[in-house]
Amino acid sequence: MARIVGGAQGIKFNAPTGRYVHSFGYGGSRAEGNGERLNHCQGKEHRDLGRPGSTMWGIDCVQTGGSSGGAFLAEFKADKGVGVLVGNIAVGTDVSEYHPRLGDRARKLYRAASRA
């Protein structure tokens, strides 16, 4: 399991799943600040069982359009504002939001982009 520091947050590839994570995004609804306020959710990851063949993991939280791409952080320390990126918000349902796990392909892409 590689841990690479990227910007203010570390990145962990092939991180364990089913752990406690925090998600952050700029949802576009009025209640979320119309895309102008950082929103936060937290919870224990669960598998995406709603889509056959899905390999994504998520938490019970719903952030609206605009939050896609927001971070899923493990090992988050609120007092320091840092954690380890384990995925990005990709899709949501009525009750959950999900992220793909950052595996070997993501690590290879990250390393290639870091050399560019």
PDB file of N, CA, C and O in Angstrom, residues 65-109:
ATOM      1  N   GLY A  65     -25.318  17.802  -7.125  1.00  0.00           N
ATOM      2  CA  GLY A  65     -24.459  18.124  -8.261  1.00  0.00           C
ATOM      3  C   GLY A  65     -23.495  19.253  -7.937  1.00  0.00           C
ATOM      4  O   GLY A  65     -23.852  20.224  -7.277  1.00  0.00           O
ATOM      5  N   GLY A  66     -22.290  19.093  -8.380  1.00  0.00           N
ATOM      6  CA  GLY A  66     -21.233  20.053  -8.067  1.00  0.00           C
ATOM      7  C   GLY A  66     -20.236  19.467  -7.094  1.00  0.00           C
ATOM      8  O   GLY A  66     -19.089  19.895  -7.031  1.00  0.00           O
ATOM      9  N   SER A  67     -20.662  18.454  -6.355  1.00  0.00           N
ATOM     10  CA  SER A  67     -19.749  17.836  -5.392  1.00  0.00           C
ATOM     11  C   SER A  67     -18.877  16.766  -6.034  1.00  0.00           C
ATOM     12  O   SER A  67     -17.878  16.347  -5.444  1.00  0.00           O
ATOM     13  N   SER A  68     -19.230  16.333  -7.233  1.00  0.00           N
ATOM     14  CA  SER A  68     -18.435  15.310  -7.912  1.00  0.00           C
ATOM     15  C   SER A  68     -16.974  15.725  -7.997  1.00  0.00           C
ATOM     16  O   SER A  68     -16.654  16.880  -8.287  1.00  0.00           O
ATOM     17  N   GLY A  69     -16.113  14.770  -7.727  1.00  0.00           N
ATOM     18  CA  GLY A  69     -14.676  15.045  -7.719  1.00  0.00           C
ATOM     19  C   GLY A  69     -14.160  15.424  -6.350  1.00  0.00           C
ATOM     20  O   GLY A  69     -12.951  15.451  -6.126  1.00  0.00           O
ATOM     21  N   GLY A  70     -15.072  15.721  -5.422  1.00  0.00           N
ATOM     22  CA  GLY A  70     -14.658  16.050  -4.060  1.00  0.00           C
ATOM     23  C   GLY A  70     -13.948  14.881  -3.398  1.00  0.00           C
ATOM     24  O   GLY A  70     -14.118  13.718  -3.778  1.00  0.00           O
ATOM     25  N   ALA A  71     -13.161  15.174  -2.414  1.00  0.00           N
ATOM     26  CA  ALA A  71     -12.303  14.173  -1.776  1.00  0.00           C
ATOM     27  C   ALA A  71     -13.028  13.267  -0.801  1.00  0.00           C
ATOM     28  O   ALA A  71     -13.890  13.707  -0.054  1.00  0.00           O
ATOM     29  N   PHE A  72     -12.624  11.999  -0.805  1.00  0.00           N
ATOM     30  CA  PHE A  72     -12.907  11.047   0.268  1.00  0.00           C
ATOM     31  C   PHE A  72     -11.584  10.882   0.994  1.00  0.00           C
ATOM     32  O   PHE A  72     -10.601  10.416   0.402  1.00  0.00           O
ATOM     33  N   LEU A  73     -11.529  11.295   2.255  1.00  0.00           N
ATOM     34  CA  LEU A  73     -10.291  11.228   3.026  1.00  0.00           C
ATOM     35  C   LEU A  73     -10.416  10.233   4.174  1.00  0.00           C
ATOM     36  O   LEU A  73     -11.399  10.236   4.910  1.00  0.00           O
ATOM     37  N   ALA A  74      -9.407   9.406   4.342  1.00  0.00           N
ATOM     38  CA  ALA A  74      -9.274   8.533   5.505  1.00  0.00           C
ATOM     39  C   ALA A  74      -8.257   9.182   6.433  1.00  0.00           C
ATOM     40  O   ALA A  74      -7.527  10.095   6.030  1.00  0.00           O
ATOM     41  N   GLU A  75      -8.222   8.725   7.656  1.00  0.00           N
ATOM     42  CA  GLU A  75      -7.243   9.230   8.631  1.00  0.00           C
ATOM     43  C   GLU A  75      -7.320  10.756   8.765  1.00  0.00           C
ATOM     44  O   GLU A  75      -6.308  11.427   8.989  1.00  0.00           O
ATOM     45  N   PHE A  76      -8.530  11.295   8.609  1.00  0.00           N
ATOM     46  CA  PHE A  76      -8.708  12.750   8.641  1.00  0.00           C
ATOM     47  C   PHE A  76      -8.564  13.291  10.052  1.00  0.00           C
ATOM     48  O   PHE A  76      -9.163  12.783  10.992  1.00  0.00           O
ATOM     49  N   LYS A  77      -7.761  14.329  10.186  1.00  0.00           N
ATOM     50  CA  LYS A  77      -7.558  15.021  11.463  1.00  0.00           C
ATOM     51  C   LYS A  77      -8.147  16.419  11.323  1.00  0.00           C
ATOM     52  O   LYS A  77      -7.550  17.292  10.700  1.00  0.00           O
ATOM     53  N   ALA A  78      -9.340  16.606  11.896  1.00  0.00           N
ATOM     54  CA  ALA A  78     -10.058  17.867  11.740  1.00  0.00           C
ATOM     55  C   ALA A  78      -9.269  19.056  12.270  1.00  0.00           C
ATOM     56  O   ALA A  78      -9.313  20.139  11.692  1.00  0.00           O
ATOM     57  N   ASP A  79      -8.526  18.869  13.361  1.00  0.00           N
ATOM     58  CA  ASP A  79      -7.781  19.986  13.942  1.00  0.00           C
ATOM     59  C   ASP A  79      -6.675  20.486  13.026  1.00  0.00           C
ATOM     60  O   ASP A  79      -6.283  21.647  13.090  1.00  0.00           O
ATOM     61  N   LYS A  80      -6.191  19.625  12.139  1.00  0.00           N
ATOM     62  CA  LYS A  80      -5.130  20.023  11.206  1.00  0.00           C
ATOM     63  C   LYS A  80      -5.640  20.173   9.781  1.00  0.00           C
ATOM     64  O   LYS A  80      -4.947  20.706   8.928  1.00  0.00           O
ATOM     65  N   GLY A  81      -6.852  19.650   9.524  1.00  0.00           N
ATOM     66  CA  GLY A  81      -7.425  19.745   8.181  1.00  0.00           C
ATOM     67  C   GLY A  81      -6.746  18.844   7.168  1.00  0.00           C
ATOM     68  O   GLY A  81      -6.773  19.133   5.980  1.00  0.00           O
ATOM     69  N   VAL A  82      -6.148  17.760   7.622  1.00  0.00           N
ATOM     70  CA  VAL A  82      -5.441  16.868   6.700  1.00  0.00           C
ATOM     71  C   VAL A  82      -5.906  15.428   6.860  1.00  0.00           C
ATOM     72  O   VAL A  82      -6.371  15.018   7.915  1.00  0.00           O
ATOM     73  N   GLY A  83      -5.764  14.696   5.799  1.00  0.00           N
ATOM     74  CA  GLY A  83      -6.082  13.283   5.759  1.00  0.00           C
ATOM     75  C   GLY A  83      -5.368  12.658   4.581  1.00  0.00           C
ATOM     76  O   GLY A  83      -4.445  13.242   4.015  1.00  0.00           O
ATOM     77  N   VAL A  84      -5.832  11.488   4.211  1.00  0.00           N
ATOM     78  CA  VAL A  84      -5.234  10.757   3.106  1.00  0.00           C
ATOM     79  C   VAL A  84      -6.319  10.480   2.074  1.00  0.00           C
ATOM     80  O   VAL A  84      -7.345   9.870   2.393  1.00  0.00           O
ATOM     81  N   LEU A  85      -6.117  10.934   0.850  1.00  0.00           N
ATOM     82  CA  LEU A  85      -7.086  10.740  -0.216  1.00  0.00           C
ATOM     83  C   LEU A  85      -7.162   9.260  -0.587  1.00  0.00           C
ATOM     84  O   LEU A  85      -6.140   8.639  -0.889  1.00  0.00           O
ATOM     85  N   VAL A  86      -8.388   8.695  -0.534  1.00  0.00           N
ATOM     86  CA  VAL A  86      -8.593   7.303  -0.929  1.00  0.00           C
ATOM     87  C   VAL A  86      -9.568   7.202  -2.108  1.00  0.00           C
ATOM     88  O   VAL A  86      -9.786   6.115  -2.631  1.00  0.00           O
ATOM     89  N   GLY A  87     -10.144   8.310  -2.526  1.00  0.00           N
ATOM     90  CA  GLY A  87     -11.065   8.323  -3.663  1.00  0.00           C
ATOM     91  C   GLY A  87     -11.698   9.687  -3.819  1.00  0.00           C
ATOM     92  O   GLY A  87     -11.447  10.595  -3.019  1.00  0.00           O
ATOM     93  N   ASN A  88     -12.508   9.837  -4.870  1.00  0.00           N
ATOM     94  CA  ASN A  88     -13.213  11.077  -5.142  1.00  0.00           C
ATOM     95  C   ASN A  88     -14.676  10.784  -5.406  1.00  0.00           C
ATOM     96  O   ASN A  88     -15.006   9.767  -6.007  1.00  0.00           O
ATOM     97  N   ILE A  89     -15.537  11.695  -4.978  1.00  0.00           N
ATOM     98  CA  ILE A  89     -16.975  11.511  -5.180  1.00  0.00           C
ATOM     99  C   ILE A  89     -17.241  11.316  -6.671  1.00  0.00           C
ATOM    100  O   ILE A  89     -16.857  12.149  -7.493  1.00  0.00           O
ATOM    101  N   ALA A  90     -17.882  10.189  -7.001  1.00  0.00           N
ATOM    102  CA  ALA A  90     -18.138   9.869  -8.399  1.00  0.00           C
ATOM    103  C   ALA A  90     -19.618   9.785  -8.739  1.00  0.00           C
ATOM    104  O   ALA A  90     -20.033  10.197  -9.818  1.00  0.00           O
ATOM    105  N   VAL A  91     -20.412   9.240  -7.826  1.00  0.00           N
ATOM    106  CA  VAL A  91     -21.822   9.026  -8.104  1.00  0.00           C
ATOM    107  C   VAL A  91     -22.590   8.973  -6.787  1.00  0.00           C
ATOM    108  O   VAL A  91     -22.016   8.656  -5.745  1.00  0.00           O
ATOM    109  N   GLY A  92     -23.859   9.312  -6.848  1.00  0.00           N
ATOM    110  CA  GLY A  92     -24.682   9.259  -5.644  1.00  0.00           C
ATOM    111  C   GLY A  92     -26.028   8.626  -5.909  1.00  0.00           C
ATOM    112  O   GLY A  92     -26.452   8.479  -7.056  1.00  0.00           O
ATOM    113  N   THR A  93     -26.679   8.238  -4.841  1.00  0.00           N
ATOM    114  CA  THR A  93     -28.049   7.731  -4.898  1.00  0.00           C
ATOM    115  C   THR A  93     -28.875   8.630  -3.993  1.00  0.00           C
ATOM    116  O   THR A  93     -28.394   9.665  -3.542  1.00  0.00           O
ATOM    117  N   ASP A  94     -30.071   8.210  -3.668  1.00  0.00           N
ATOM    118  CA  ASP A  94     -30.915   9.000  -2.773  1.00  0.00           C
ATOM    119  C   ASP A  94     -30.378   9.038  -1.349  1.00  0.00           C
ATOM    120  O   ASP A  94     -30.763   9.892  -0.563  1.00  0.00           O
ATOM    121  N   VAL A  95     -29.505   8.097  -0.992  1.00  0.00           N
ATOM    122  CA  VAL A  95     -29.036   8.007   0.390  1.00  0.00           C
ATOM    123  C   VAL A  95     -27.519   7.895   0.550  1.00  0.00           C
ATOM    124  O   VAL A  95     -27.017   8.004   1.655  1.00  0.00           O
ATOM    125  N   SER A  96     -26.794   7.669  -0.528  1.00  0.00           N
ATOM    126  CA  SER A  96     -25.342   7.456  -0.409  1.00  0.00           C
ATOM    127  C   SER A  96     -24.584   8.140  -1.533  1.00  0.00           C
ATOM    128  O   SER A  96     -25.143   8.429  -2.593  1.00  0.00           O
ATOM    129  N   GLU A  97     -23.296   8.367  -1.294  1.00  0.00           N
ATOM    130  CA  GLU A  97     -22.392   8.812  -2.349  1.00  0.00           C
ATOM    131  C   GLU A  97     -21.207   7.860  -2.370  1.00  0.00           C
ATOM    132  O   GLU A  97     -20.823   7.315  -1.337  1.00  0.00           O
ATOM    133  N   TYR A  98     -20.643   7.660  -3.570  1.00  0.00           N
ATOM    134  CA  TYR A  98     -19.641   6.615  -3.765  1.00  0.00           C
ATOM    135  C   TYR A  98     -18.384   7.127  -4.451  1.00  0.00           C
ATOM    136  O   TYR A  98     -18.417   8.096  -5.194  1.00  0.00           O
ATOM    137  N   HIS A  99     -17.305   6.398  -4.216  1.00  0.00           N
ATOM    138  CA  HIS A  99     -16.026   6.700  -4.854  1.00  0.00           C
ATOM    139  C   HIS A  99     -15.395   5.419  -5.359  1.00  0.00           C
ATOM    140  O   HIS A  99     -15.536   4.362  -4.746  1.00  0.00           O
ATOM    141  N   PRO A 100     -14.670   5.505  -6.491  1.00  0.00           N
ATOM    142  CA  PRO A 100     -13.886   4.351  -6.912  1.00  0.00           C
ATOM    143  C   PRO A 100     -12.638   4.268  -6.037  1.00  0.00           C
ATOM    144  O   PRO A 100     -12.121   5.283  -5.571  1.00  0.00           O
ATOM    145  N   ARG A 101     -12.195   3.080  -5.807  1.00  0.00           N
ATOM    146  CA  ARG A 101     -10.963   2.852  -5.040  1.00  0.00           C
ATOM    147  C   ARG A 101      -9.776   3.191  -5.930  1.00  0.00           C
ATOM    148  O   ARG A 101      -9.741   2.835  -7.104  1.00  0.00           O
ATOM    149  N   LEU A 102      -8.806   3.891  -5.389  1.00  0.00           N
ATOM    150  CA  LEU A 102      -7.600   4.242  -6.139  1.00  0.00           C
ATOM    151  C   LEU A 102      -6.651   3.046  -6.105  1.00  0.00           C
ATOM    152  O   LEU A 102      -6.023   2.771  -5.089  1.00  0.00           O
ATOM    153  N   GLY A 103      -6.557   2.342  -7.219  1.00  0.00           N
ATOM    154  CA  GLY A 103      -5.729   1.140  -7.295  1.00  0.00           C
ATOM    155  C   GLY A 103      -4.453   1.353  -8.089  1.00  0.00           C
ATOM    156  O   GLY A 103      -3.960   2.477  -8.229  1.00  0.00           O
ATOM    157  N   ASP A 104      -3.950   0.261  -8.647  1.00  0.00           N
ATOM    158  CA  ASP A 104      -2.677   0.297  -9.374  1.00  0.00           C
ATOM    159  C   ASP A 104      -2.735   1.180 -10.614  1.00  0.00           C
ATOM    160  O   ASP A 104      -1.760   1.866 -10.929  1.00  0.00           O
ATOM    161  N   ARG A 105      -3.878   1.177 -11.327  1.00  0.00           N
ATOM    162  CA  ARG A 105      -3.979   2.024 -12.523  1.00  0.00           C
ATOM    163  C   ARG A 105      -3.920   3.499 -12.148  1.00  0.00           C
ATOM    164  O   ARG A 105      -3.286   4.301 -12.836  1.00  0.00           O
ATOM    165  N   ALA A 106      -4.564   3.875 -11.055  1.00  0.00           N
ATOM    166  CA  ALA A 106      -4.528   5.264 -10.593  1.00  0.00           C
ATOM    167  C   ALA A 106      -3.108   5.642 -10.168  1.00  0.00           C
ATOM    168  O   ALA A 106      -2.637   6.743 -10.461  1.00  0.00           O
ATOM    169  N   ARG A 107      -2.419   4.721  -9.497  1.00  0.00           N
ATOM    170  CA  ARG A 107      -1.042   4.996  -9.075  1.00  0.00           C
ATOM    171  C   ARG A 107      -0.150   5.224 -10.290  1.00  0.00           C
ATOM    172  O   ARG A 107       0.657   6.155 -10.316  1.00  0.00           O
ATOM    173  N   LYS A 108      -0.285   4.396 -11.308  1.00  0.00           N
ATOM    174  CA  LYS A 108       0.527   4.525 -12.523  1.00  0.00           C
ATOM    175  C   LYS A 108       0.266   5.873 -13.201  1.00  0.00           C
ATOM    176  O   LYS A 108       1.202   6.571 -13.599  1.00  0.00           O
ATOM    177  N   LEU A 109      -1.005   6.247 -13.308  1.00  0.00           N
ATOM    178  CA  LEU A 109      -1.364   7.527 -13.908  1.00  0.00           C
ATOM    179  C   LEU A 109      -0.817   8.691 -13.089  1.00  0.00           C
ATOM    180  O   LEU A 109      -0.266   9.650 -13.629  1.00  0.00           O
TER     181      LEU A 109
END
